[in-house]
Short mmCIF file of C-alpha atoms and ligand atoms in Angstrom, two decimals:
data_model
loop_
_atom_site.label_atom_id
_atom_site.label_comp_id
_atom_site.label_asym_id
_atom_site.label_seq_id
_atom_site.Cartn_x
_atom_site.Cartn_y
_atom_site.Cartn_z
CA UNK A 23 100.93 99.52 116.37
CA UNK A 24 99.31 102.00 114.40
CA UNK A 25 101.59 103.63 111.60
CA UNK A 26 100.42 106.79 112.90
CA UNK A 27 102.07 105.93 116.69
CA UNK A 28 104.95 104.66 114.99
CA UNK A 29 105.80 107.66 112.97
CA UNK A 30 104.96 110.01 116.44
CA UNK A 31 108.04 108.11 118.52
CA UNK A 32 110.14 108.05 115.98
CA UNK A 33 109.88 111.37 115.21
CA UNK A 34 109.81 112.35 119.19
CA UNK A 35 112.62 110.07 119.93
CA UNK A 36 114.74 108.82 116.67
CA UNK A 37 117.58 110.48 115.41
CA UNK A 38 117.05 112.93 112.32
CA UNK A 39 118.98 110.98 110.31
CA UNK A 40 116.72 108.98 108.02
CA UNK A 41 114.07 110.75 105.52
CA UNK A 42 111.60 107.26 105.44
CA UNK A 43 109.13 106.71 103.19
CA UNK A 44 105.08 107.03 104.87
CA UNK A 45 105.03 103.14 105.74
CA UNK A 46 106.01 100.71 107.89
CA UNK A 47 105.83 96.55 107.48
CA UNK A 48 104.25 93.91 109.75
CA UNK A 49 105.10 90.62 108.08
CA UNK A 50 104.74 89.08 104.37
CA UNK A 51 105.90 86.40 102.32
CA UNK A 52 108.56 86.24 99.81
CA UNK A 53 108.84 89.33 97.72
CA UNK A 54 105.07 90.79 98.90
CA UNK A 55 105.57 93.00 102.07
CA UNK A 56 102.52 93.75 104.10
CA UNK A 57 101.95 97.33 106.15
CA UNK A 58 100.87 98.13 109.11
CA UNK A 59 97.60 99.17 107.51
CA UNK A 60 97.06 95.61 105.69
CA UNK A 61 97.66 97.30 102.17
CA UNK A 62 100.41 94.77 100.31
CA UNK A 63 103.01 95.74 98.39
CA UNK A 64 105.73 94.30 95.68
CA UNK A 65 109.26 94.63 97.25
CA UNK A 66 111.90 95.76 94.43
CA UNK A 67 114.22 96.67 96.83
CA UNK A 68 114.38 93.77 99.18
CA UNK A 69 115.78 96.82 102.45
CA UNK A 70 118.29 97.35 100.28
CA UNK A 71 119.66 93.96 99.07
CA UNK A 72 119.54 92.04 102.63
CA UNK A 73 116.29 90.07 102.46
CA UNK A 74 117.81 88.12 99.32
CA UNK A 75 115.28 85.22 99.83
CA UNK A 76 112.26 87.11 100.79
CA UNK A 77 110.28 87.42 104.03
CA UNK A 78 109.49 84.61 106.30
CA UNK A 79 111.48 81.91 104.22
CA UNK A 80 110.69 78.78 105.84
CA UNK A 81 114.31 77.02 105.38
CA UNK A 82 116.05 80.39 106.60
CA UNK A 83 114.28 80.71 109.69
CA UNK A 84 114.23 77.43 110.83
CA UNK A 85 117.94 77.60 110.55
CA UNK A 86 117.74 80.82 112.69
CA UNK A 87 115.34 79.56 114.93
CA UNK A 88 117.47 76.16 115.13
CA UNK A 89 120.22 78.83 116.70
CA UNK A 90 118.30 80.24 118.69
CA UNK A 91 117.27 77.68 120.93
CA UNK A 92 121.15 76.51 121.16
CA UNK A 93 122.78 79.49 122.30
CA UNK A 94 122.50 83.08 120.73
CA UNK A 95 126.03 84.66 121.77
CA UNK A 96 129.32 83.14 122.77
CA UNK A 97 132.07 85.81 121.99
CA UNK A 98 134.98 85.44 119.83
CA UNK A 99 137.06 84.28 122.97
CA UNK A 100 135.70 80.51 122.22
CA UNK A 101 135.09 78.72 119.50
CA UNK A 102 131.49 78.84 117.16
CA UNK A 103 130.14 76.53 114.98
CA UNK A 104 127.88 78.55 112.58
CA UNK A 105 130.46 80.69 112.02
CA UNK A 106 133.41 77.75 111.42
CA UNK A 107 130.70 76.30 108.79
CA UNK A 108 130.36 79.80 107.19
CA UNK A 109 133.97 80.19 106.47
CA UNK A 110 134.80 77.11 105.27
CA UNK A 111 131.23 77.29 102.70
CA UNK A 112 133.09 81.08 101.83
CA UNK A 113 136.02 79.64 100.87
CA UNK A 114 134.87 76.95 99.21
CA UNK A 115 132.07 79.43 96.95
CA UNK A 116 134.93 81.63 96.37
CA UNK A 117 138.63 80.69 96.26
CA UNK A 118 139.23 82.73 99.31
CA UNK A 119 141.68 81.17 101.66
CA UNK A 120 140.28 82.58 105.51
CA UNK A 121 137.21 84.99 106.69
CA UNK A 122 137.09 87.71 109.57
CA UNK A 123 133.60 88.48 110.50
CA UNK A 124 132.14 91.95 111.26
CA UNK A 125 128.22 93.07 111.27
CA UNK A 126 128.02 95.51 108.75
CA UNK A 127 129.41 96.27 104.86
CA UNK A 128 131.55 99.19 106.51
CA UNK A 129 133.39 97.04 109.22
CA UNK A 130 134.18 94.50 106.62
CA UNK A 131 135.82 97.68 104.07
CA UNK A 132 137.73 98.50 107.74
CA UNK A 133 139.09 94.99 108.27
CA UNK A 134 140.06 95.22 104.35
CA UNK A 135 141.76 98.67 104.67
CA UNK A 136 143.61 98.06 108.19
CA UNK A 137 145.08 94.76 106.62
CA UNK A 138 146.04 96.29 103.53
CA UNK A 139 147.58 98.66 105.46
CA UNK A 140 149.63 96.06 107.58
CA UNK A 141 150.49 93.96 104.34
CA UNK A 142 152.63 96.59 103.16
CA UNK A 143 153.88 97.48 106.56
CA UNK A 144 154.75 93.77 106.85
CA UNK A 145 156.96 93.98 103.54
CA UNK A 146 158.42 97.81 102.76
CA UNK A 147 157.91 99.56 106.22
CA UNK A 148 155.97 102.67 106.73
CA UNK A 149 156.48 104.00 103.01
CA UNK A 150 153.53 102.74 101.43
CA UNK A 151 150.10 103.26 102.97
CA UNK A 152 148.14 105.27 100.69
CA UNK A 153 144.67 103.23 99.65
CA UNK A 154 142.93 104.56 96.46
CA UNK A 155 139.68 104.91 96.04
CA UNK A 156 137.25 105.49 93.13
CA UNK A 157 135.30 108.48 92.31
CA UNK A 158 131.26 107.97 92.58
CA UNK A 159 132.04 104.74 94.86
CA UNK A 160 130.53 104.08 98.27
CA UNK A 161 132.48 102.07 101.15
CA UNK A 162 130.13 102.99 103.94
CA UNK A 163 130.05 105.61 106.68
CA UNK A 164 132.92 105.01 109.07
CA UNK A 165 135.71 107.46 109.06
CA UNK A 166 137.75 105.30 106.96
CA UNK A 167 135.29 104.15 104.66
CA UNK A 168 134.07 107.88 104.42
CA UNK A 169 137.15 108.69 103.43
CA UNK A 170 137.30 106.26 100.37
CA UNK A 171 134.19 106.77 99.67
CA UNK A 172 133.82 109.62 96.20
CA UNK A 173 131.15 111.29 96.89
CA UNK A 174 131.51 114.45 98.20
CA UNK A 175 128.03 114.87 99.11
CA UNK A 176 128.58 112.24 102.33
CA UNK A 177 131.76 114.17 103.27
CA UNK A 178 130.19 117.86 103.99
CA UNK A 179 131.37 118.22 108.15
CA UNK A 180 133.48 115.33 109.10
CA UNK A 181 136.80 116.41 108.35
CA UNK A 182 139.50 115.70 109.27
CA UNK A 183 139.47 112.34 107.29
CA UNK A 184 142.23 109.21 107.35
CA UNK A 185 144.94 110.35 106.13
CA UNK A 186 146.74 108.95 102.96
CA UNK A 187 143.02 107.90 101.02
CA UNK A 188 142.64 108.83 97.91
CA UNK A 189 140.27 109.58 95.11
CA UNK A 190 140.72 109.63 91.60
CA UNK A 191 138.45 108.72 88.04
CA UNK A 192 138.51 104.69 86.50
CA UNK A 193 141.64 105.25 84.37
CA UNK A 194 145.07 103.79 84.93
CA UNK A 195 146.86 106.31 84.46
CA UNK A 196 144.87 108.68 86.94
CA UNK A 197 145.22 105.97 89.18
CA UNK A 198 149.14 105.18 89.33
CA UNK A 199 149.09 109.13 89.41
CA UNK A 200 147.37 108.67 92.30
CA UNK A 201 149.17 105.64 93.62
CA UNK A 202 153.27 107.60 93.48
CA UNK A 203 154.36 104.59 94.47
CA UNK A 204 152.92 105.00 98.01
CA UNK A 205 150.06 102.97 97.26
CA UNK A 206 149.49 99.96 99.52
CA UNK A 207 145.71 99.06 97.43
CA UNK A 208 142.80 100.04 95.23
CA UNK A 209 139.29 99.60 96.29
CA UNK A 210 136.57 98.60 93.61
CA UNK A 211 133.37 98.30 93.80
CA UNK A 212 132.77 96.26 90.06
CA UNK A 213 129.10 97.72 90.40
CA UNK A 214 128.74 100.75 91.97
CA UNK A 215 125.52 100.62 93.47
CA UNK A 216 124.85 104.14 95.70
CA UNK A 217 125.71 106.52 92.94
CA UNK A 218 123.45 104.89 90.45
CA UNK A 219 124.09 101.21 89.70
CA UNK A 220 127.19 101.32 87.21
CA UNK A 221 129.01 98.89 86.64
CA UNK A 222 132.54 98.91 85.77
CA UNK A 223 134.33 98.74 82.26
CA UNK A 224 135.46 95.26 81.73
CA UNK A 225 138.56 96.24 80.20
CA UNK A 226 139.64 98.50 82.95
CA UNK A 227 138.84 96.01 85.69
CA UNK A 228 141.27 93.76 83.78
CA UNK A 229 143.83 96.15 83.39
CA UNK A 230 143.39 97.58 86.69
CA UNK A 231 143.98 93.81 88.13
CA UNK A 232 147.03 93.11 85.83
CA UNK A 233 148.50 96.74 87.37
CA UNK A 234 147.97 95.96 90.91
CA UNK A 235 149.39 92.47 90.72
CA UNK A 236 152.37 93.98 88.66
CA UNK A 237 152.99 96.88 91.28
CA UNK A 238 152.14 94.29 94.61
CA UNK A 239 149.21 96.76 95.54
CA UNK A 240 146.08 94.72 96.66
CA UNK A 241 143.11 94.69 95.00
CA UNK A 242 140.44 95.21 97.16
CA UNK A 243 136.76 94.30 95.49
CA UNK A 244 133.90 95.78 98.41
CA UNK A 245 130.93 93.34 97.06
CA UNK A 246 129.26 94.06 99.66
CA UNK A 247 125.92 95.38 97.46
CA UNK A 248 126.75 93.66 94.58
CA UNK A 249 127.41 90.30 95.77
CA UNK A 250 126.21 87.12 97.15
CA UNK A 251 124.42 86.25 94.14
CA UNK A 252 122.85 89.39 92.87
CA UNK A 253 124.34 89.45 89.49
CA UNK A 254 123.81 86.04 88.55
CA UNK A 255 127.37 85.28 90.11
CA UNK A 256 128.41 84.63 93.54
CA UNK A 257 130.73 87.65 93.89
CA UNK A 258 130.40 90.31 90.97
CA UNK A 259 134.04 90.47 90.15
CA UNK A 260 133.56 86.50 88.76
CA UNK A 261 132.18 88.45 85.56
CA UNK A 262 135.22 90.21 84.89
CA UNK A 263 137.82 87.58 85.08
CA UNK A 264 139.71 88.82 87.67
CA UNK A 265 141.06 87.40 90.94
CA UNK A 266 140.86 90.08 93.71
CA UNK A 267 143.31 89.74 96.85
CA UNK A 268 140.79 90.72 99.67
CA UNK A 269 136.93 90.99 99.26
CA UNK A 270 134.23 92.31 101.51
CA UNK A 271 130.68 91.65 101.68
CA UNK A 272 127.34 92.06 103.92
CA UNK A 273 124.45 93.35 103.47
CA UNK A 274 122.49 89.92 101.89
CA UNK A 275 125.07 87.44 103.05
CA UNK A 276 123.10 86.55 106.59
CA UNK A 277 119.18 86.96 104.07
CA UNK A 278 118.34 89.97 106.57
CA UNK A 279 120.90 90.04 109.72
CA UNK A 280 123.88 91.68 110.63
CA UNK A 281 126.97 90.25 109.10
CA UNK A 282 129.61 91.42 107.66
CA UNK A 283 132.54 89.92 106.05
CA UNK A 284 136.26 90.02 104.94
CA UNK A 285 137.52 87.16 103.10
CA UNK A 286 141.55 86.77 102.68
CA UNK A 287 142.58 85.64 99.41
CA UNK A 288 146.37 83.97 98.54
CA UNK A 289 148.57 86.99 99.00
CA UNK A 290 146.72 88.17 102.47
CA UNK A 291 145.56 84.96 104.42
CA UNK A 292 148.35 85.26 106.87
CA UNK A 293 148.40 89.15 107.53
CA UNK A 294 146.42 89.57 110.43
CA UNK A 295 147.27 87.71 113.07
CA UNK A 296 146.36 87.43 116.93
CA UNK A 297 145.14 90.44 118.31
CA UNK A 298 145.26 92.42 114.74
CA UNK A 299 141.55 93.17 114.26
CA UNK A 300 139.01 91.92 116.50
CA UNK A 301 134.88 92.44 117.14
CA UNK A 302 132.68 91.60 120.04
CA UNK A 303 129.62 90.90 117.76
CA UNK A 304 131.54 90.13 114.54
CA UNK A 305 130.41 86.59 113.41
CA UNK A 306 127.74 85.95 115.57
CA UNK A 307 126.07 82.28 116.08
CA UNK A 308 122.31 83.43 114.75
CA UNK A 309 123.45 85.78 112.03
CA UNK A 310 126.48 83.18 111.17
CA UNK A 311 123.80 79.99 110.90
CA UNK A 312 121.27 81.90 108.78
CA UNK A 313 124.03 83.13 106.50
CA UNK A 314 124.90 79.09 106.22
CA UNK A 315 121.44 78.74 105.06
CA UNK A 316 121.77 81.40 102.76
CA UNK A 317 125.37 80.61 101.23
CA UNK A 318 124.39 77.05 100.49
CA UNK A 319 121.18 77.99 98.50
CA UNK A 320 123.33 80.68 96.22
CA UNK A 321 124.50 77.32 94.01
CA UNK A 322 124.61 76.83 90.46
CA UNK A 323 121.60 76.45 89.81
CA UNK A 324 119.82 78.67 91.93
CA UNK A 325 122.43 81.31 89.91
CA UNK A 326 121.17 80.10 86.80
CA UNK A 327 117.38 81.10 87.52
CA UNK A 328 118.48 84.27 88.99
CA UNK A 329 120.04 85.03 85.39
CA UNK A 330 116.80 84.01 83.49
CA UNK A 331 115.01 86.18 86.45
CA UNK A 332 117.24 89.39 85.43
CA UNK A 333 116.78 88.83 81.78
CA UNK A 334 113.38 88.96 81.80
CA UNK A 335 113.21 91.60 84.30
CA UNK A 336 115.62 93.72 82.20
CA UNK A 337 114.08 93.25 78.73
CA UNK A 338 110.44 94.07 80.45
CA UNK A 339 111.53 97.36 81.71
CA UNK A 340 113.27 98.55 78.55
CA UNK A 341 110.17 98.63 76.81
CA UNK A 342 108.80 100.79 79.09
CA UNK A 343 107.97 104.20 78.10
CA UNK A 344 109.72 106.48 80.33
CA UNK A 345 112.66 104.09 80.79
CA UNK A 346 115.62 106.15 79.13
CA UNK A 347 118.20 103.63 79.96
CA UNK A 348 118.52 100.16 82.08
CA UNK A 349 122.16 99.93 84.10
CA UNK A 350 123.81 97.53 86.28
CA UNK A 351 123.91 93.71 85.76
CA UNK A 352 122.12 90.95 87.37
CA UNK A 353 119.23 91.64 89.65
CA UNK A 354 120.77 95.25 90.17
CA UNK A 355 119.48 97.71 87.91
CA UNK A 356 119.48 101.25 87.02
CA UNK A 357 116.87 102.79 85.39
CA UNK A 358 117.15 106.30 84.03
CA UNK A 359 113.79 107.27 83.84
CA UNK A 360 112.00 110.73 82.12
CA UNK A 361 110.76 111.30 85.76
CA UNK A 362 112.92 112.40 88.62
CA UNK A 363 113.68 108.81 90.75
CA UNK A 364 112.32 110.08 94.18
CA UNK A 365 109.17 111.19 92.15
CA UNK A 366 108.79 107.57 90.79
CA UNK A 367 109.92 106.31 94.07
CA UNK A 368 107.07 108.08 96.12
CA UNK A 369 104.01 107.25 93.36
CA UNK A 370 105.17 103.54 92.95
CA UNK A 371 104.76 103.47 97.16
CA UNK A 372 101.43 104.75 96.71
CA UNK A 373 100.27 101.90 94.38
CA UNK A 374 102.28 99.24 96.30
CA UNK A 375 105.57 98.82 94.44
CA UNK A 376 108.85 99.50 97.11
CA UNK A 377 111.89 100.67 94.45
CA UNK A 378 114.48 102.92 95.51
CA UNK A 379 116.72 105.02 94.29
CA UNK A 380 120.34 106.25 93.75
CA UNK A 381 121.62 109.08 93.06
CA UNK A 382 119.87 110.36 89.62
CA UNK A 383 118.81 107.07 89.10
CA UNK A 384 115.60 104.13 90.32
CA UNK A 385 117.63 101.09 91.88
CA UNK A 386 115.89 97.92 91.93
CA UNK A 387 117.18 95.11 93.82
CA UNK A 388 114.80 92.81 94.29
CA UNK A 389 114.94 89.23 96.53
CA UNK A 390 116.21 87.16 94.29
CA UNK A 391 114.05 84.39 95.01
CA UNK A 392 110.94 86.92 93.33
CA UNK A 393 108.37 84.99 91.70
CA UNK A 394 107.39 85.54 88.02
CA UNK A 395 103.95 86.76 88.88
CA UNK A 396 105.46 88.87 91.79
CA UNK A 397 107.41 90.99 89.20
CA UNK A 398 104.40 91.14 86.65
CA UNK A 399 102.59 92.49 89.06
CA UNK A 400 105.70 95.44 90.43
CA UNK A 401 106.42 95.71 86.27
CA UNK A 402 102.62 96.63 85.89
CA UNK A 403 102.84 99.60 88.49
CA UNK A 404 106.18 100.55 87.45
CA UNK A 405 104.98 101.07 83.64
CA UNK A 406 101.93 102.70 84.91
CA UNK A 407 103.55 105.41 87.12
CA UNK A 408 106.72 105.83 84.78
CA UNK A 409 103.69 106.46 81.47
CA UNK A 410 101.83 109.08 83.87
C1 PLP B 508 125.88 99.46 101.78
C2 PLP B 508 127.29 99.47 101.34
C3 PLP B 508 128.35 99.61 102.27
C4 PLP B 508 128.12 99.88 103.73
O1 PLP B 508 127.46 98.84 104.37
P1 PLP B 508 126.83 99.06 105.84
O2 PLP B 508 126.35 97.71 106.22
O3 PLP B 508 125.74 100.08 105.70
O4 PLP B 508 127.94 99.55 106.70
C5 PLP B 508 129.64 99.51 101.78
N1 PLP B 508 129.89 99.31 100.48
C6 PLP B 508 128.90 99.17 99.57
C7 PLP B 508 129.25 98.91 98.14
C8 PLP B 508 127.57 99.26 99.96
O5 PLP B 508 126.60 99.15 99.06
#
């Protein structure tokens, strides 16, 4: 179809809800998209950090495809293979102890918050419920990840919001402030990503960890952006030498489609228990075997070239003019540039370079299986629309 027809239905027929940039993709390889109009273009955004190993990866599809032809639903009633394998490879990446599966990053934040939520109920009753939240995070756009989410710009119309979620600044005293002893956990993200790729301070994380375990309130790391091998790591929180008690993830776990997930570590692995939490879809066989797929590749040394990726990625683009400032870790980066980020955003579009943005700032999170030339060739239009 014509990007032309494309843009008429959706517009007739779509909900407002998106503002999209004037393209749309029929196919490509790796990190080099192709349009509808045959024009390529160099993907630093990889749809937002799902397609971590490209487009058309032969190994991922074929482990897809494998599904596919065995059976492509089963429900949660039975038992499921792809998704057995997936939590024990989880587990044995991270140190978590069990995994519920959702489909999205804001289902897995739920299944966090409900089973913080019935940890404490579990052990001191209804007197402790209150999950805090930092300001400038994101947790997604349920209710209850709405409400921990600190951004007021998301919250404009949808109140009333969950009750007992709070918001307060990276500080520990703010946050035990916040916590009055009611406080049941405190959700991280260690990068924030949607309010303009920042990560953390190292000490704080620490602190904050040492607090929480002191106090028995769970820490609650949402890597759902930052994760699954983006920062060089295969959760973000490994960089701060920390130990969370529940972490979610999703958007690049399944390399492009819908998965969510919760994973359970020491102190929460036997909260939930039959007919706690539950999702039709949650953990399904396709998205389950490509996530296998995925989840094996992220090893060591994959890791390791993703590291020497983001180095030279990072030391390119802070000798470009018009680069104030490069943020984030890993192959998630900030850039505050002299031009607004949309601005850059649209021209870099025009001259086939996908970046996005967030907040005041350009976000690049490209797959992490790019190829050297691939970001030569983004890096050259980058520089050029950034000198302008
Ligand atoms: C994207 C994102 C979410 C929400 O994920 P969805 O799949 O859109 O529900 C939650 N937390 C973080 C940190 C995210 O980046």
């Amino acid at each position: 179809m014509k990007l032309e027809e494309i843009k008429e239905l959706d517009s007739k027929y779509g909900a407002k809800t998106f503002s999209r940039f004037d393209v749309a993709f029929r196919g490509g390889k790796n990190a080099t998209l192709i349009g509808e109009d045959g024009k390529e273009y160099i993907d630093f955004g990889s749809g937002i950090a799902v397609n971590i190993f490209g487009v058309n990866d032969e190994e991922w599809k074929s482990a897809v495809i494998g599904q596919l032809n065995k059976i492509q639903h089963a429900s949660n009633l039975y038992y499921i293979e792809p998704q057995a394998r997936l939590s024990k490879l989880l587990c044995e990446k991270s140190g978590a102890k069990r995994v519920f599966f959702g489909n999205s990053g804001a289902e897995a934040n739920e299944c966090a918050f409900k089973t913080a939520r019935k940890y404490s109920y579990d052990k001191y009753g209804e007197k402790r419920k209150r999950i805090i939240s930092l300001k400038d995070s994101f947790h997604g756009r349920t209710l209850f990840t709405l409400s921990a989410t600190g951004q007021d710009a998301f919250h404009k119309y949808f109140a009333p919001f969950v009750p007992d979620v709070v918001n307060t600044v990276a500080d520990i005293k703010a946050i035990d402030r916040a916590a009055d002893g009611r406080a049941c956990a405190v959700v991280i993200e260690c990068i924030q990503g949607e309010s303009g790729v920042t990560a953390l301070d190292k000490t704080f994380v620490k602190e904050l960890a040492d607090y929480c375990k002191e106090k028995d309130i769970l820490l609650i790391c949402d890597e759902v952006q930052c994760g699954n091998g983006r920062t060089g790591k295969f959760f973000a929180y490994e960089h701060y030498s920390i130990t969370p008690d529940i972490v979610t993830t999703a958007k690049g776990i399944a390399g492009g489609l819908p998965l969510g997930a919760c994973l359970f570590y020491d102190k929460t692995e036997n909260v939930l228990g039959v007919g706690d939490h539950g999702s039709t879809f949650g953990g399904n066989p396709v998205a389950c075997a490509g996530a296998c797929n995925i989840v094996e590749r992220l090893n060591d040394d994959f890791l390791f070239e993703v590291t020497g990726k983001a180095e030279y990625l990072r030391a390119k683009l802070s000798k470009i003019d018009g680069v104030k400032k490069v943020t984030g870790m890993g192959l998630m980066i900030g850039l505050e540039t002299d031009k607004p980020p949309k601005e850059v955003a649209i021209e870099c579009l025009e001259r086939g370079l996908l970046v996005l943005t967030a907040h005041n700032r350009v976000r690049l999170l490209p797959p992490l299986t790019i190829t050297k030339t691939e970001m030569d060739e983004g890096l050259a239009i980058l520089s050029g629309v950034l000198q302008k």
